[in-house]
Amino acid sequence: MRKLLNVLYITRPNGYLKKDGLNLVVEVEGEEIFRIPIHNIEGVVTFSYIGASPGAMKLCVDNNVSLSFHSPNGKFIARAQGPTHGNVLLRKRQYRLADDKDFAVALSRIMIAAKIQNYRNIIRRAIRDNGANSDLENAGKRLEWHKNEVLKAQNIPTIMGIEGIAAAEYFGVLPHMIIQQRRDFPFSGRIKHPPVGKVNVMLSFVYTLLAHEMTAALDSVGLDPYVGFMHTLRPGRPSLALDMMEELRAYLGDRLVLSLINRRQITPRDFIQQAEDSITLTDNGRKTIISAWQERKKDEITHPYLNEKIPVGLLPHSQAMLMARYLRGDLDNYPVFILK
């Protein structure tokens, strides 16, 4: 069983990671604020421009600890990785199937259909918790139609086009699911490059956390996170991790953001206006989200395919394992995750 709380998050913009023997040490302006033995963690995510020493990076890669660098806003910068491990035969099959257009289309269809269904389930949960809402109900019906359409799509551009329309429908009614602090958290649509507004900043931040965990999970089962089936292949872009995140975004990301706002765990004080169109989380805001993220990972659910109780934090690993089995030919289809 994997540990769930062994990812080190460095949220201080001026935090610096260094090595001391077999320990990782976090310093701020030359003062040590945290240390941890390398064997106690599986990953490090740093939101600092200062970065890490070569010694710290070597200690991580020598001990198979993933290390990813992000801007204070959560934008991915780079990832340090040592020699590739895993099953070379599995990776060869992955690369071969990635070039098979029919296979890629079939897999992409069910991934995006699952994403749209999870959008619908988020909406249905909001109606169940907060009462009837015609805008939400109508959006749910339109999303059902988009899901059926994507299952008939014949190529990746069509799939991505339908996904974009469905996402616009879903995010268009997201304000109806913000019950508390509505004036303080206005939302007029998903804008991500750069994220505009408090809600978009939070969504981008939790998606960054999910991307890190999905990438590490794929590495752990021997798959190459950078060779996917739907997202365009680019140097340094974990395309397979982005593919597999699609079905998990709503359940692990959006629900957390809505919960933090509606429970008033995040408030306007947790953001800084840097320029007219630029806003970022404060250090305390990042810590609040990460703390809630880690707590959420402890919750147990019954996996719909495995039919076993697992902690929520193992979902990226369970889906990576199922993907590896599917690519090997052990399963007839990839069992996407659909929330209840």
Coordinates of C-alpha atoms in Angstrom, one line a residue:
M1 CA 0.0 0.0 0.0
R2 CA 1.4 3.4 -0.9
K3 CA 1.8 6.1 1.6
L4 CA -0.5 9.1 0.9
L5 CA 1.0 11.9 2.8
N6 CA 4.6 11.7 1.7
V7 CA 4.7 14.5 -0.8
L8 CA 6.6 17.5 0.3
Y9 CA 5.1 20.8 -0.9
I10 CA 7.3 23.9 -0.7
T11 CA 4.9 26.8 -0.8
R12 CA 7.2 29.7 0.2
P13 CA 8.1 31.7 -3.0
N14 CA 11.6 32.1 -1.5
G15 CA 12.0 28.5 -0.3
Y16 CA 15.2 26.8 -1.2
L17 CA 15.7 23.0 -1.2
K18 CA 19.1 21.6 -0.2
K19 CA 20.7 18.3 0.8
D20 CA 22.2 17.5 4.2
G21 CA 23.4 13.9 4.2
L22 CA 20.3 11.8 3.5
N23 CA 18.0 14.6 4.4
L24 CA 16.2 17.2 2.4
V25 CA 16.3 20.7 4.0
V26 CA 14.1 23.7 3.2
E27 CA 15.7 27.1 3.8
V28 CA 14.2 30.6 3.6
E29 CA 16.8 33.4 3.4
G30 CA 19.5 31.0 4.8
E31 CA 17.4 29.8 7.8
E32 CA 16.4 26.2 8.0
I33 CA 12.6 25.8 8.4
F34 CA 12.1 22.1 7.7
R35 CA 14.0 18.9 7.2
I36 CA 12.9 15.4 6.3
P37 CA 14.8 12.1 5.6
I38 CA 14.7 11.3 1.9
H39 CA 13.3 7.8 2.5
N40 CA 10.2 9.3 4.1
I41 CA 8.9 10.9 0.9
E42 CA 8.0 9.9 -2.6
G43 CA 7.7 13.4 -4.2
V44 CA 8.6 17.0 -3.9
V45 CA 6.6 19.9 -5.4
T46 CA 8.1 23.3 -5.1
F47 CA 6.3 26.6 -5.9
S48 CA 9.5 28.7 -5.7
Y49 CA 11.6 30.5 -8.2
I50 CA 14.7 29.9 -6.1
G51 CA 14.7 26.2 -6.7
A52 CA 16.9 23.4 -5.4
S53 CA 20.6 22.7 -5.1
P54 CA 22.2 20.1 -7.5
G55 CA 22.9 18.0 -4.4
A56 CA 19.2 18.0 -3.5
M57 CA 18.2 17.1 -7.0
K58 CA 20.7 14.2 -7.1
L59 CA 19.5 12.9 -3.8
C60 CA 15.9 12.9 -5.1
V61 CA 16.7 11.1 -8.4
D62 CA 19.0 8.6 -6.7
N63 CA 16.1 7.6 -4.4
N64 CA 13.4 7.7 -7.0
V65 CA 11.7 10.8 -5.5
S66 CA 9.9 12.8 -8.1
L67 CA 10.8 16.5 -8.0
S68 CA 8.8 19.1 -9.9
F69 CA 9.2 22.9 -10.1
H70 CA 6.3 25.3 -10.4
S71 CA 5.9 29.1 -10.3
P72 CA 4.3 30.6 -7.2
N73 CA 1.1 30.7 -9.3
G74 CA 1.3 26.9 -9.9
K75 CA 2.5 27.0 -13.5
F76 CA 4.6 24.0 -14.3
I77 CA 8.3 24.8 -15.1
A78 CA 10.3 21.6 -15.1
R79 CA 10.6 18.2 -13.6
A80 CA 13.8 16.4 -12.4
Q81 CA 14.0 12.7 -13.2
G82 CA 16.7 10.1 -13.0
P83 CA 17.2 7.0 -15.1
T84 CA 14.0 5.5 -16.5
H85 CA 12.8 2.5 -14.6
G86 CA 9.9 0.1 -15.4
N87 CA 9.0 -2.5 -17.8
V88 CA 10.6 -1.8 -21.2
L89 CA 8.2 -4.2 -23.0
L90 CA 5.2 -2.3 -21.5
R91 CA 6.6 1.0 -22.7
K92 CA 7.3 -0.4 -26.2
R93 CA 3.7 -1.4 -26.4
Q94 CA 2.6 2.0 -25.2
Y95 CA 4.6 3.8 -27.9
R96 CA 3.3 1.5 -30.6
L97 CA -0.3 2.0 -29.5
A98 CA 0.2 5.8 -29.3
D99 CA 0.9 5.7 -33.0
D100 CA -2.3 3.7 -33.7
K101 CA -4.9 6.3 -34.6
D102 CA -7.9 4.0 -34.1
F103 CA -6.7 2.9 -30.7
A104 CA -6.1 6.5 -29.6
V105 CA -9.5 7.6 -30.8
A106 CA -11.3 4.7 -29.0
L107 CA -9.4 5.4 -25.7
S108 CA -9.9 9.2 -26.0
R109 CA -13.7 8.7 -26.5
I110 CA -14.2 6.9 -23.3
M111 CA -11.9 9.2 -21.3
I112 CA -13.8 12.3 -22.4
A113 CA -17.1 10.7 -22.0
A114 CA -16.2 9.9 -18.4
K115 CA -15.1 13.5 -17.9
I116 CA -18.4 14.8 -19.1
Q117 CA -20.3 12.3 -17.0
N118 CA -18.4 13.4 -14.0
Y119 CA -19.3 17.0 -14.8
R120 CA -23.0 15.9 -14.9
N121 CA -22.6 14.1 -11.5
I122 CA -21.1 17.3 -9.9
I123 CA -24.1 19.2 -11.1
R124 CA -26.6 16.5 -9.9
R125 CA -24.9 16.6 -6.5
A126 CA -25.3 20.4 -6.3
I127 CA -29.0 20.0 -7.1
R128 CA -29.4 17.3 -4.5
D129 CA -27.6 19.4 -1.9
N130 CA -29.0 22.8 -2.6
G131 CA -32.4 22.2 -4.3
A132 CA -33.8 22.5 -7.8
N133 CA -32.2 24.8 -10.3
S134 CA -33.4 25.1 -13.9
D135 CA -30.0 26.3 -15.2
L136 CA -28.2 23.4 -13.6
E137 CA -30.8 20.9 -14.7
N138 CA -30.7 22.1 -18.3
A139 CA -26.9 22.0 -18.3
G140 CA -27.0 18.5 -17.1
K141 CA -29.3 17.5 -20.1
R142 CA -27.0 19.2 -22.6
L143 CA -24.0 17.4 -21.1
E144 CA -25.7 14.1 -21.5
W145 CA -26.1 14.9 -25.2
H146 CA -22.5 15.9 -25.5
K147 CA -21.4 12.7 -23.8
N148 CA -23.4 10.6 -26.3
E149 CA -21.9 12.7 -29.2
V150 CA -18.3 12.2 -28.1
L151 CA -18.8 8.4 -28.0
K152 CA -19.6 8.6 -31.7
A153 CA -16.7 10.8 -32.6
Q154 CA -14.3 9.5 -35.3
N155 CA -11.1 11.5 -34.6
I156 CA -9.2 13.4 -31.9
P157 CA -10.0 16.9 -33.1
T158 CA -13.7 16.2 -33.0
I159 CA -13.4 14.7 -29.5
M160 CA -11.5 17.7 -28.2
G161 CA -14.0 20.0 -29.9
I162 CA -16.9 18.4 -28.1
E163 CA -14.9 18.4 -24.9
G164 CA -14.4 22.1 -25.2
I165 CA -18.1 22.7 -25.7
A166 CA -19.0 20.5 -22.8
A167 CA -16.5 22.2 -20.5
A168 CA -17.9 25.6 -21.5
E169 CA -21.4 24.4 -20.6
Y170 CA -20.2 23.0 -17.2
F171 CA -18.1 26.1 -16.2
G172 CA -21.0 28.3 -17.4
V173 CA -23.1 27.0 -14.6
L174 CA -20.4 26.7 -12.0
P175 CA -21.4 30.0 -10.3
H176 CA -24.7 28.3 -9.4
M177 CA -22.7 25.8 -7.3
I178 CA -21.0 28.6 -5.4
I179 CA -23.4 29.1 -2.5
Q180 CA -21.3 31.1 -0.1
Q181 CA -19.1 34.2 -0.8
R182 CA -20.6 34.7 -4.3
R183 CA -19.7 38.3 -4.5
D184 CA -16.1 37.6 -3.4
F185 CA -15.7 34.7 -5.9
P186 CA -17.2 35.8 -9.2
F187 CA -16.7 33.4 -12.1
S188 CA -17.4 34.0 -15.8
G189 CA -15.7 31.0 -17.3
R190 CA -12.5 29.0 -17.3
I191 CA -9.5 31.1 -18.3
K192 CA -6.2 29.4 -17.6
H193 CA -3.3 31.0 -19.5
P194 CA -2.9 32.8 -17.2
P195 CA -5.8 32.0 -14.8
V196 CA -8.0 35.1 -14.3
G197 CA -9.9 35.5 -11.1
K198 CA -9.8 33.7 -7.8
V199 CA -11.7 30.6 -8.8
N200 CA -9.6 30.1 -11.9
V201 CA -6.4 30.5 -9.8
M202 CA -7.7 27.8 -7.4
L203 CA -8.7 25.4 -10.2
S204 CA -5.3 25.8 -11.9
F205 CA -3.5 25.2 -8.6
V206 CA -5.4 22.0 -7.7
Y207 CA -5.0 20.7 -11.3
T208 CA -1.2 21.3 -10.9
L209 CA -1.3 19.1 -7.7
L210 CA -3.2 16.4 -9.6
A211 CA -0.9 16.5 -12.6
H212 CA 2.1 15.9 -10.3
E213 CA 0.5 12.9 -8.6
M214 CA -0.8 11.4 -11.9
T215 CA 2.7 11.7 -13.4
A216 CA 4.3 10.0 -10.4
A217 CA 1.6 7.3 -10.5
L218 CA 2.3 6.5 -14.2
D219 CA 6.0 6.3 -13.5
S220 CA 5.4 3.9 -10.6
V221 CA 3.6 1.4 -12.9
G222 CA 6.2 1.5 -15.6
L223 CA 4.4 3.8 -18.1
D224 CA 5.9 6.8 -19.8
P225 CA 3.9 9.9 -18.6
Y226 CA 5.0 11.9 -21.6
V227 CA 3.6 9.7 -24.3
G228 CA -0.2 10.0 -24.4
F229 CA -3.0 9.3 -26.8
M230 CA -5.0 12.6 -26.9
H231 CA -3.0 15.6 -25.8
T232 CA -0.3 16.8 -28.2
L233 CA 3.2 15.5 -27.6
R234 CA 5.6 18.2 -26.7
P235 CA 9.0 18.2 -25.0
G236 CA 8.5 18.2 -21.2
R237 CA 4.7 17.9 -21.4
P238 CA 3.3 14.8 -19.5
S239 CA 0.7 14.1 -22.2
L240 CA -0.4 10.7 -20.8
A241 CA -0.8 12.3 -17.3
L242 CA -2.9 15.1 -18.9
D243 CA -5.0 12.4 -20.7
M244 CA -5.7 10.5 -17.5
M245 CA -6.4 13.6 -15.5
E246 CA -9.5 14.3 -17.5
E247 CA -11.7 11.8 -15.7
L248 CA -10.4 12.9 -12.3
R249 CA -10.5 16.7 -12.6
A250 CA -14.1 17.2 -11.5
Y251 CA -14.0 14.7 -8.6
L252 CA -10.6 15.6 -7.2
G253 CA -10.2 19.2 -8.3
D254 CA -13.5 21.0 -8.8
R255 CA -15.3 19.5 -5.8
L256 CA -12.4 20.6 -3.6
V257 CA -12.4 24.1 -4.9
L258 CA -16.2 24.4 -4.4
S259 CA -16.0 23.0 -0.9
L260 CA -13.2 25.4 0.2
I261 CA -15.2 28.4 -1.0
N262 CA -18.6 27.2 0.3
R263 CA -17.2 26.3 3.7
R264 CA -15.3 29.6 3.9
Q265 CA -12.0 27.9 4.3
I266 CA -10.7 30.1 1.6
T267 CA -11.5 33.8 1.7
P268 CA -10.4 36.9 -0.4
R269 CA -7.6 37.5 2.2
D270 CA -5.9 34.4 0.7
F271 CA -5.2 36.2 -2.6
I272 CA -2.9 39.0 -3.8
Q273 CA -3.7 41.3 -6.7
Q274 CA -0.4 41.7 -8.5
A275 CA -1.5 43.7 -11.5
E276 CA -4.8 44.7 -13.1
D277 CA -5.4 41.2 -14.6
S278 CA -3.0 39.2 -12.4
I279 CA -3.9 37.5 -9.1
T280 CA -2.2 34.9 -7.1
L281 CA -2.6 32.9 -3.9
T282 CA -0.8 34.0 -0.8
D283 CA 1.5 31.5 1.0
N284 CA -1.3 30.9 3.5
G285 CA -3.8 30.3 0.7
R286 CA -1.6 27.7 -0.9
K287 CA -1.1 26.0 2.5
T288 CA -4.8 25.9 3.1
I289 CA -5.5 24.3 -0.3
I290 CA -2.7 21.8 0.1
S291 CA -3.8 20.9 3.7
A292 CA -7.4 20.3 2.4
W293 CA -6.0 18.3 -0.6
Q294 CA -4.0 16.0 1.8
E295 CA -7.0 15.6 4.1
R296 CA -9.2 14.7 1.1
K297 CA -6.8 12.0 0.1
K298 CA -7.5 10.2 3.4
D299 CA -11.2 9.7 2.6
E300 CA -12.2 6.2 1.6
I301 CA -14.4 5.3 -1.4
T302 CA -15.4 2.0 -3.0
H303 CA -13.7 1.9 -6.4
P304 CA -16.4 1.3 -9.0
Y305 CA -14.4 -1.2 -11.0
L306 CA -12.1 -2.8 -8.4
N307 CA -15.1 -3.0 -6.0
E308 CA -12.7 -2.4 -3.1
K309 CA -12.4 0.4 -0.6
I310 CA -9.4 2.6 -1.3
P311 CA -8.3 6.0 0.0
V312 CA -9.1 8.8 -2.5
G313 CA -5.4 9.5 -2.7
L314 CA -4.8 6.2 -4.4
L315 CA -7.1 7.0 -7.3
P316 CA -4.3 8.2 -9.6
H317 CA -2.4 5.0 -8.8
S318 CA -5.4 2.7 -9.3
Q319 CA -6.2 4.3 -12.7
A320 CA -2.5 4.1 -13.7
M321 CA -2.4 0.4 -12.8
L322 CA -5.6 -0.2 -14.8
M323 CA -4.2 1.6 -17.7
A324 CA -1.0 -0.5 -17.6
R325 CA -3.1 -3.7 -17.5
Y326 CA -5.2 -2.4 -20.5
L327 CA -2.2 -1.5 -22.6
R328 CA -0.6 -4.9 -21.8
G329 CA -3.8 -6.6 -23.1
D330 CA -4.9 -8.0 -19.7
L331 CA -8.2 -6.0 -19.9
D332 CA -10.6 -5.7 -22.8
N333 CA -11.1 -2.0 -22.1
Y334 CA -9.8 0.7 -19.9
P335 CA -12.1 1.1 -16.8
V336 CA -12.6 4.8 -16.5
F337 CA -13.4 6.3 -13.1
I338 CA -16.9 7.7 -12.8
L339 CA -17.9 9.3 -9.5
K340 CA -21.2 8.5 -7.7

